[in-house]
Amino acid sequence: MMKFFRRNEKRQLMGLISPGALWILIFFNLPLLIMLFISFVERGRAGGIQIPPVYTIENYRLFFNACATEFAGPACNPWLYLSIFGHSVRIGVIVTFWCIVVGYPLSYFIAKQKPILRDALMVLVIIPFWTNFLVRTYALKQVLASEGLLNSLLNTLQLINQPLEMLFNEFGVVVGLIYGYLPFAILPMYTSIEKFDHTLMEAAADLGASPRRAFWRVMLPMTLPGVIAAFVLVFVPVVGAFVTPDIMGGGKVEMIGTLINRQFGVARNWPFGSGMSMILMVLVMIGVIAYFRSGSERERSAL
Amino acid sequence: MANEFAVEMQDVLKQFVTPEGGILSAVDHVTMQIKDGEFFSLLGPSGCGKTTSLRMIAGFELPTSGKIMIKGNEMSQVSAHQRPVNTVFQQYALFPHMTVEQNIGFGLEMKGVGKAERSARVSEALEMVRLPGMEMRRAKQLSGGQQQRIALARALVNKPEVLLLDEPLGALDLKLRKEMQLELKTLQREVGITFIYVTHDQEEALTMSDRIAVMSKGKALQVGKPEEIYERPANKFVADFIGETNFMDGIVKGQNGKVVVVDLPGSGEVRVESSRTFTSGQQVSVAVRPEKLRLNHEIEGGNNLKGRVEDVIYIGTDTHYGVRFPGGHKLRVREQNIKQSQKELARADDEVTVGFSTTSPRLLTE
């Protein structure tokens, strides 16, 4: 009898998980396999891939040596793609840094409010998600443009006499990315800070720690899981971002995301685009695994 | 003697804005002096202002007006981290991300004490609270009682001028609490540091303290030694809050030297010795402890009131008799069950005499 019930329960469980599992399998895992396959074949003459497929590892080699192609001119820079990747990581670090630096005090401020006000403020943080991301990015573009809101304001206040160049450069891209990803930094940090027992800050002060030292020695270490979650949630998508750099950079700021996007568009080089996607994925995965490893170690040592 | 007092509160007022927008005086013009080296308790029900007082001495709250002096220095506006006091928190507030050693050494580290000296003093502090060798443990690996001791060690290792304890035994079970009470008292005597101890448990305060301040609604109603507070309560609240007290309302008929005659309308007259002067016709409350009353035992030259037993409650060590008098006054009498074979002295509805000396009751006017 017991056995029958167990089997029945198992069957029910299978029934419950299979729709989601199938969805992920067909629409996420299968396309990934297709991309993996494409990254190992030669491109077709008019785009797509060569049929029948010709297997090659050139797409990966190209990433590490941009001159390993028949189109390479004499001024070819072999480090081109690697430097774009490096540049993306740099932007990722800058954006994540500012999201955390700006988001932490804000999360703290929200967490300190009375419950009703706290919920209202969190809604304000989340509300932007209800507006289309593209619309928001275009709106920000209007604010930062040469004749835009910010320049006009600064001009009226006579703080500047010629418009600041805030668009179509790294500054614009960074501002756009911070603007877009700040809520992703606030949410996990808010959760950590909200759980933090403020008596511990009193205990630290009581033992002679100035507010600054109490923050570095007690509050920050204890809310670090939220900060690290914020780092992962912002850094990973920012490194691979392509919409924001495309709009805010106006094609002048190249990031790995825009580069990959171009391979599937104008460059018509699917295999190279797939190869770069794979490399990006693996590198990000290594980063995230390293994070979880260090996280579980912290947990272990905390026990 | 400039530093006779470890802590002085001078006319301290602390007001909070309530969520409804009103103003609450959590501590209402309190003045008290805590002597150097004494075990001083702030006792009162929740919301009486005892914890707020402690938090103002610690520096977590600043007084709205009035002065707080620590060792003769005005500290009213000094930040918590610059005061020569340490606190043992109600929920211990140990740092969960640090080891026991790092927790206890935190205060020394903040003072810039070197690593070698720090670790020596941490071991010393652990010995003092009888938990040697616990350095590398984490706070959450410890039991409540152990965490309590670590919190104590973390505060005492800094050799503060004053140690503040905010209901530190509240979270422990009864048996452990009794043990810790004695241990804390012994420890205090050994280290010679002034302890200010917040509690709502009157028995705890009586057991441990050199002096007690009884607080209610933001005011310090009486400050004194445990026996003073118990035997000579200043008002009805103190008499009622500390131990058990019978109150009988009456009117002063006259005073002959120290002896005041009080008429309990309908129940008879009682004679009470008092050092205070009363006027005829004054309303007073005769307060008398249940253990000072004797059932069916006439006290010569004392008061012997006749009444009827309403209830008899046997509680093991004692038996309590509730006696009602014709005028509606009621007394609870506590008789110790000295002999195992002792029969009940009276049963419900029996007519009895309650006897007590003229020195047992207190006459209270407020």
JSON list of N, CA and C in Angstrom, two decimals, chain A residues 197 199-211 213-214 217-218 221-222 301-303, chain B residues 55 60 80-81 85-87 89 93-98 106-107 109-110 138 140-141 154 158:
[
{"chain": "A", "resi": 197, "resn": "ASP", "atom": "N", "xyz": [19.79, 43.68, 12.68]},
{"chain": "A", "resi": 197, "resn": "ASP", "atom": "CA", "xyz": [19.35, 44.09, 14.01]},
{"chain": "A", "resi": 197, "resn": "ASP", "atom": "C", "xyz": [20.13, 45.33, 14.45]},
{"chain": "A", "resi": 199, "resn": "THR", "atom": "N", "xyz": [20.27, 46.89, 17.12]},
{"chain": "A", "resi": 199, "resn": "THR", "atom": "CA", "xyz": [20.88, 46.84, 18.46]},
{"chain": "A", "resi": 199, "resn": "THR", "atom": "C", "xyz": [22.38, 46.58, 18.35]},
{"chain": "A", "resi": 200, "resn": "LEU", "atom": "N", "xyz": [22.78, 45.87, 17.29]},
{"chain": "A", "resi": 200, "resn": "LEU", "atom": "CA", "xyz": [24.20, 45.56, 17.13]},
{"chain": "A", "resi": 200, "resn": "LEU", "atom": "C", "xyz": [25.02, 46.84, 16.93]},
{"chain": "A", "resi": 201, "resn": "MET", "atom": "N", "xyz": [24.41, 47.85, 16.30]},
{"chain": "A", "resi": 201, "resn": "MET", "atom": "CA", "xyz": [25.10, 49.12, 16.13]},
{"chain": "A", "resi": 201, "resn": "MET", "atom": "C", "xyz": [25.23, 49.82, 17.48]},
{"chain": "A", "resi": 202, "resn": "GLU", "atom": "N", "xyz": [24.20, 49.68, 18.31]},
{"chain": "A", "resi": 202, "resn": "GLU", "atom": "CA", "xyz": [24.28, 50.25, 19.65]},
{"chain": "A", "resi": 202, "resn": "GLU", "atom": "C", "xyz": [25.36, 49.54, 20.45]},
{"chain": "A", "resi": 203, "resn": "ALA", "atom": "N", "xyz": [25.41, 48.22, 20.29]},
{"chain": "A", "resi": 203, "resn": "ALA", "atom": "CA", "xyz": [26.43, 47.45, 21.00]},
{"chain": "A", "resi": 203, "resn": "ALA", "atom": "C", "xyz": [27.82, 47.90, 20.57]},
{"chain": "A", "resi": 204, "resn": "ALA", "atom": "N", "xyz": [28.00, 48.13, 19.27]},
{"chain": "A", "resi": 204, "resn": "ALA", "atom": "CA", "xyz": [29.31, 48.57, 18.78]},
{"chain": "A", "resi": 204, "resn": "ALA", "atom": "C", "xyz": [29.66, 49.94, 19.34]},
{"chain": "A", "resi": 205, "resn": "ALA", "atom": "N", "xyz": [28.68, 50.86, 19.33]},
{"chain": "A", "resi": 205, "resn": "ALA", "atom": "CA", "xyz": [28.91, 52.20, 19.86]},
{"chain": "A", "resi": 205, "resn": "ALA", "atom": "C", "xyz": [29.25, 52.10, 21.35]},
{"chain": "A", "resi": 206, "resn": "ASP", "atom": "N", "xyz": [28.51, 51.24, 22.04]},
{"chain": "A", "resi": 206, "resn": "ASP", "atom": "CA", "xyz": [28.71, 51.05, 23.47]},
{"chain": "A", "resi": 206, "resn": "ASP", "atom": "C", "xyz": [30.14, 50.61, 23.77]},
{"chain": "A", "resi": 207, "resn": "LEU", "atom": "N", "xyz": [30.71, 49.82, 22.84]},
{"chain": "A", "resi": 207, "resn": "LEU", "atom": "CA", "xyz": [32.06, 49.31, 23.04]},
{"chain": "A", "resi": 207, "resn": "LEU", "atom": "C", "xyz": [33.11, 50.27, 22.49]},
{"chain": "A", "resi": 208, "resn": "GLY", "atom": "N", "xyz": [32.68, 51.47, 22.13]},
{"chain": "A", "resi": 208, "resn": "GLY", "atom": "CA", "xyz": [33.65, 52.50, 21.76]},
{"chain": "A", "resi": 208, "resn": "GLY", "atom": "C", "xyz": [33.88, 52.69, 20.28]},
{"chain": "A", "resi": 209, "resn": "ALA", "atom": "N", "xyz": [33.03, 52.07, 19.43]},
{"chain": "A", "resi": 209, "resn": "ALA", "atom": "CA", "xyz": [33.21, 52.23, 17.99]},
{"chain": "A", "resi": 209, "resn": "ALA", "atom": "C", "xyz": [32.48, 53.49, 17.53]},
{"chain": "A", "resi": 210, "resn": "SER", "atom": "N", "xyz": [33.18, 54.36, 16.80]},
{"chain": "A", "resi": 210, "resn": "SER", "atom": "CA", "xyz": [32.53, 55.53, 16.22]},
{"chain": "A", "resi": 210, "resn": "SER", "atom": "C", "xyz": [31.55, 55.02, 15.17]},
{"chain": "A", "resi": 211, "resn": "PRO", "atom": "N", "xyz": [30.57, 55.84, 14.79]},
{"chain": "A", "resi": 211, "resn": "PRO", "atom": "CA", "xyz": [29.58, 55.37, 13.81]},
{"chain": "A", "resi": 211, "resn": "PRO", "atom": "C", "xyz": [30.26, 54.81, 12.55]},
{"chain": "A", "resi": 213, "resn": "ARG", "atom": "N", "xyz": [33.30, 53.43, 12.23]},
{"chain": "A", "resi": 213, "resn": "ARG", "atom": "CA", "xyz": [33.91, 52.11, 12.47]},
{"chain": "A", "resi": 213, "resn": "ARG", "atom": "C", "xyz": [32.85, 51.05, 12.69]},
{"chain": "A", "resi": 214, "resn": "ALA", "atom": "N", "xyz": [31.77, 51.42, 13.37]},
{"chain": "A", "resi": 214, "resn": "ALA", "atom": "CA", "xyz": [30.69, 50.46, 13.59]},
{"chain": "A", "resi": 214, "resn": "ALA", "atom": "C", "xyz": [30.12, 50.00, 12.25]},
{"chain": "A", "resi": 217, "resn": "ARG", "atom": "N", "xyz": [32.83, 47.65, 10.59]},
{"chain": "A", "resi": 217, "resn": "ARG", "atom": "CA", "xyz": [33.12, 46.41, 11.31]},
{"chain": "A", "resi": 217, "resn": "ARG", "atom": "C", "xyz": [31.88, 45.55, 11.56]},
{"chain": "A", "resi": 218, "resn": "VAL", "atom": "N", "xyz": [30.72, 46.18, 11.65]},
{"chain": "A", "resi": 218, "resn": "VAL", "atom": "CA", "xyz": [29.53, 45.40, 12.03]},
{"chain": "A", "resi": 218, "resn": "VAL", "atom": "C", "xyz": [28.45, 45.41, 10.94]},
{"chain": "A", "resi": 221, "resn": "PRO", "atom": "N", "xyz": [29.74, 44.09, 7.16]},
{"chain": "A", "resi": 221, "resn": "PRO", "atom": "CA", "xyz": [29.93, 42.63, 7.08]},
{"chain": "A", "resi": 221, "resn": "PRO", "atom": "C", "xyz": [28.62, 41.86, 7.20]},
{"chain": "A", "resi": 222, "resn": "MET", "atom": "N", "xyz": [27.71, 42.38, 8.03]},
{"chain": "A", "resi": 222, "resn": "MET", "atom": "CA", "xyz": [26.48, 41.62, 8.24]},
{"chain": "A", "resi": 222, "resn": "MET", "atom": "C", "xyz": [25.47, 41.79, 7.11]},
{"chain": "A", "resi": 301, "resn": "SER", "atom": "N", "xyz": [32.04, 28.89, 7.62]},
{"chain": "A", "resi": 301, "resn": "SER", "atom": "CA", "xyz": [32.88, 29.43, 8.69]},
{"chain": "A", "resi": 301, "resn": "SER", "atom": "C", "xyz": [32.02, 30.17, 9.71]},
{"chain": "A", "resi": 302, "resn": "ALA", "atom": "N", "xyz": [30.83, 30.58, 9.28]},
{"chain": "A", "resi": 302, "resn": "ALA", "atom": "CA", "xyz": [29.95, 31.29, 10.21]},
{"chain": "A", "resi": 302, "resn": "ALA", "atom": "C", "xyz": [29.31, 30.33, 11.19]},
{"chain": "A", "resi": 303, "resn": "LEU", "atom": "N", "xyz": [29.30, 29.05, 10.85]},
{"chain": "A", "resi": 303, "resn": "LEU", "atom": "CA", "xyz": [28.64, 28.06, 11.72]},
{"chain": "A", "resi": 303, "resn": "LEU", "atom": "C", "xyz": [29.45, 27.77, 12.98]},
{"chain": "B", "resi": 55, "resn": "ARG", "atom": "N", "xyz": [19.22, 53.83, 28.96]},
{"chain": "B", "resi": 55, "resn": "ARG", "atom": "CA", "xyz": [19.69, 54.18, 27.62]},
{"chain": "B", "resi": 55, "resn": "ARG", "atom": "C", "xyz": [20.25, 55.61, 27.58]},
{"chain": "B", "resi": 60, "resn": "PHE", "atom": "N", "xyz": [22.53, 56.14, 24.31]},
{"chain": "B", "resi": 60, "resn": "PHE", "atom": "CA", "xyz": [21.74, 55.78, 23.13]},
{"chain": "B", "resi": 60, "resn": "PHE", "atom": "C", "xyz": [20.59, 56.77, 22.93]},
{"chain": "B", "resi": 80, "resn": "ALA", "atom": "N", "xyz": [27.50, 57.83, 22.66]},
{"chain": "B", "resi": 80, "resn": "ALA", "atom": "CA", "xyz": [27.64, 56.56, 23.37]},
{"chain": "B", "resi": 80, "resn": "ALA", "atom": "C", "xyz": [29.07, 56.02, 23.31]},
{"chain": "B", "resi": 81, "resn": "HIS", "atom": "N", "xyz": [29.70, 56.17, 22.13]},
{"chain": "B", "resi": 81, "resn": "HIS", "atom": "CA", "xyz": [31.03, 55.54, 21.99]},
{"chain": "B", "resi": 81, "resn": "HIS", "atom": "C", "xyz": [32.13, 56.28, 22.75]},
{"chain": "B", "resi": 85, "resn": "VAL", "atom": "N", "xyz": [31.17, 53.82, 29.93]},
{"chain": "B", "resi": 85, "resn": "VAL", "atom": "CA", "xyz": [30.24, 52.81, 30.45]},
{"chain": "B", "resi": 85, "resn": "VAL", "atom": "C", "xyz": [30.10, 51.71, 29.40]},
{"chain": "B", "resi": 86, "resn": "ASN", "atom": "N", "xyz": [29.70, 50.53, 29.86]},
{"chain": "B", "resi": 86, "resn": "ASN", "atom": "CA", "xyz": [29.40, 49.44, 28.93]},
{"chain": "B", "resi": 86, "resn": "ASN", "atom": "C", "xyz": [28.08, 48.82, 29.30]},
{"chain": "B", "resi": 87, "resn": "THR", "atom": "N", "xyz": [27.45, 48.20, 28.30]},
{"chain": "B", "resi": 87, "resn": "THR", "atom": "CA", "xyz": [26.10, 47.70, 28.48]},
{"chain": "B", "resi": 87, "resn": "THR", "atom": "C", "xyz": [26.02, 46.20, 28.20]},
{"chain": "B", "resi": 89, "resn": "PHE", "atom": "N", "xyz": [23.16, 43.86, 26.96]},
{"chain": "B", "resi": 89, "resn": "PHE", "atom": "CA", "xyz": [21.85, 44.05, 26.36]},
{"chain": "B", "resi": 89, "resn": "PHE", "atom": "C", "xyz": [20.91, 42.91, 26.70]},
{"chain": "B", "resi": 93, "resn": "ALA", "atom": "N", "xyz": [22.91, 40.94, 22.06]},
{"chain": "B", "resi": 93, "resn": "ALA", "atom": "CA", "xyz": [23.49, 41.71, 20.95]},
{"chain": "B", "resi": 93, "resn": "ALA", "atom": "C", "xyz": [24.94, 41.35, 20.68]},
{"chain": "B", "resi": 94, "resn": "LEU", "atom": "N", "xyz": [25.26, 40.05, 20.72]},
{"chain": "B", "resi": 94, "resn": "LEU", "atom": "CA", "xyz": [26.61, 39.62, 20.33]},
{"chain": "B", "resi": 94, "resn": "LEU", "atom": "C", "xyz": [26.70, 39.73, 18.81]},
{"chain": "B", "resi": 95, "resn": "PHE", "atom": "N", "xyz": [27.91, 39.99, 18.31]},
{"chain": "B", "resi": 95, "resn": "PHE", "atom": "CA", "xyz": [28.08, 40.11, 16.86]},
{"chain": "B", "resi": 95, "resn": "PHE", "atom": "C", "xyz": [28.12, 38.71, 16.25]},
{"chain": "B", "resi": 96, "resn": "PRO", "atom": "N", "xyz": [27.12, 38.35, 15.46]},
{"chain": "B", "resi": 96, "resn": "PRO", "atom": "CA", "xyz": [27.04, 36.97, 14.97]},
{"chain": "B", "resi": 96, "resn": "PRO", "atom": "C", "xyz": [28.14, 36.61, 13.98]},
{"chain": "B", "resi": 97, "resn": "HIS", "atom": "N", "xyz": [28.73, 37.62, 13.33]},
{"chain": "B", "resi": 97, "resn": "HIS", "atom": "CA", "xyz": [29.75, 37.31, 12.32]},
{"chain": "B", "resi": 97, "resn": "HIS", "atom": "C", "xyz": [31.15, 37.24, 12.92]},
{"chain": "B", "resi": 98, "resn": "MET", "atom": "N", "xyz": [31.23, 37.31, 14.24]},
{"chain": "B", "resi": 98, "resn": "MET", "atom": "CA", "xyz": [32.54, 37.27, 14.88]},
{"chain": "B", "resi": 98, "resn": "MET", "atom": "C", "xyz": [32.62, 36.09, 15.85]},
{"chain": "B", "resi": 106, "resn": "PHE", "atom": "N", "xyz": [36.40, 43.26, 21.05]},
{"chain": "B", "resi": 106, "resn": "PHE", "atom": "CA", "xyz": [35.97, 44.39, 20.20]},
{"chain": "B", "resi": 106, "resn": "PHE", "atom": "C", "xyz": [36.23, 45.75, 20.86]},
{"chain": "B", "resi": 107, "resn": "GLY", "atom": "N", "xyz": [35.81, 45.86, 22.12]},
{"chain": "B", "resi": 107, "resn": "GLY", "atom": "CA", "xyz": [35.97, 47.13, 22.83]},
{"chain": "B", "resi": 107, "resn": "GLY", "atom": "C", "xyz": [37.45, 47.50, 22.99]},
{"chain": "B", "resi": 109, "resn": "GLU", "atom": "N", "xyz": [39.87, 46.49, 21.06]},
{"chain": "B", "resi": 109, "resn": "GLU", "atom": "CA", "xyz": [40.37, 46.81, 19.73]},
{"chain": "B", "resi": 109, "resn": "GLU", "atom": "C", "xyz": [40.05, 48.27, 19.38]},
{"chain": "B", "resi": 110, "resn": "MET", "atom": "N", "xyz": [38.83, 48.70, 19.72]},
{"chain": "B", "resi": 110, "resn": "MET", "atom": "CA", "xyz": [38.42, 50.07, 19.44]},
{"chain": "B", "resi": 110, "resn": "MET", "atom": "C", "xyz": [39.28, 51.06, 20.21]},
{"chain": "B", "resi": 138, "resn": "ARG", "atom": "N", "xyz": [31.47, 30.51, 17.75]},
{"chain": "B", "resi": 138, "resn": "ARG", "atom": "CA", "xyz": [30.62, 31.59, 17.23]},
{"chain": "B", "resi": 138, "resn": "ARG", "atom": "C", "xyz": [29.44, 31.80, 18.18]},
{"chain": "B", "resi": 140, "resn": "LYS", "atom": "N", "xyz": [26.30, 32.00, 17.77]},
{"chain": "B", "resi": 140, "resn": "LYS", "atom": "CA", "xyz": [25.08, 31.19, 17.63]},
{"chain": "B", "resi": 140, "resn": "LYS", "atom": "C", "xyz": [25.29, 29.72, 17.98]},
{"chain": "B", "resi": 141, "resn": "GLN", "atom": "N", "xyz": [26.56, 29.36, 18.26]},
{"chain": "B", "resi": 141, "resn": "GLN", "atom": "CA", "xyz": [26.80, 27.99, 18.71]},
{"chain": "B", "resi": 141, "resn": "GLN", "atom": "C", "xyz": [26.58, 27.86, 20.21]},
{"chain": "B", "resi": 154, "resn": "ARG", "atom": "N", "xyz": [32.19, 40.61, 27.51]},
{"chain": "B", "resi": 154, "resn": "ARG", "atom": "CA", "xyz": [32.47, 41.62, 26.49]},
{"chain": "B", "resi": 154, "resn": "ARG", "atom": "C", "xyz": [32.40, 43.03, 27.09]},
{"chain": "B", "resi": 158, "resn": "ASN", "atom": "N", "xyz": [36.39, 45.67, 29.36]},
{"chain": "B", "resi": 158, "resn": "ASN", "atom": "CA", "xyz": [36.80, 47.06, 29.14]},
{"chain": "B", "resi": 158, "resn": "ASN", "atom": "C", "xyz": [37.00, 47.84, 30.44]}
]
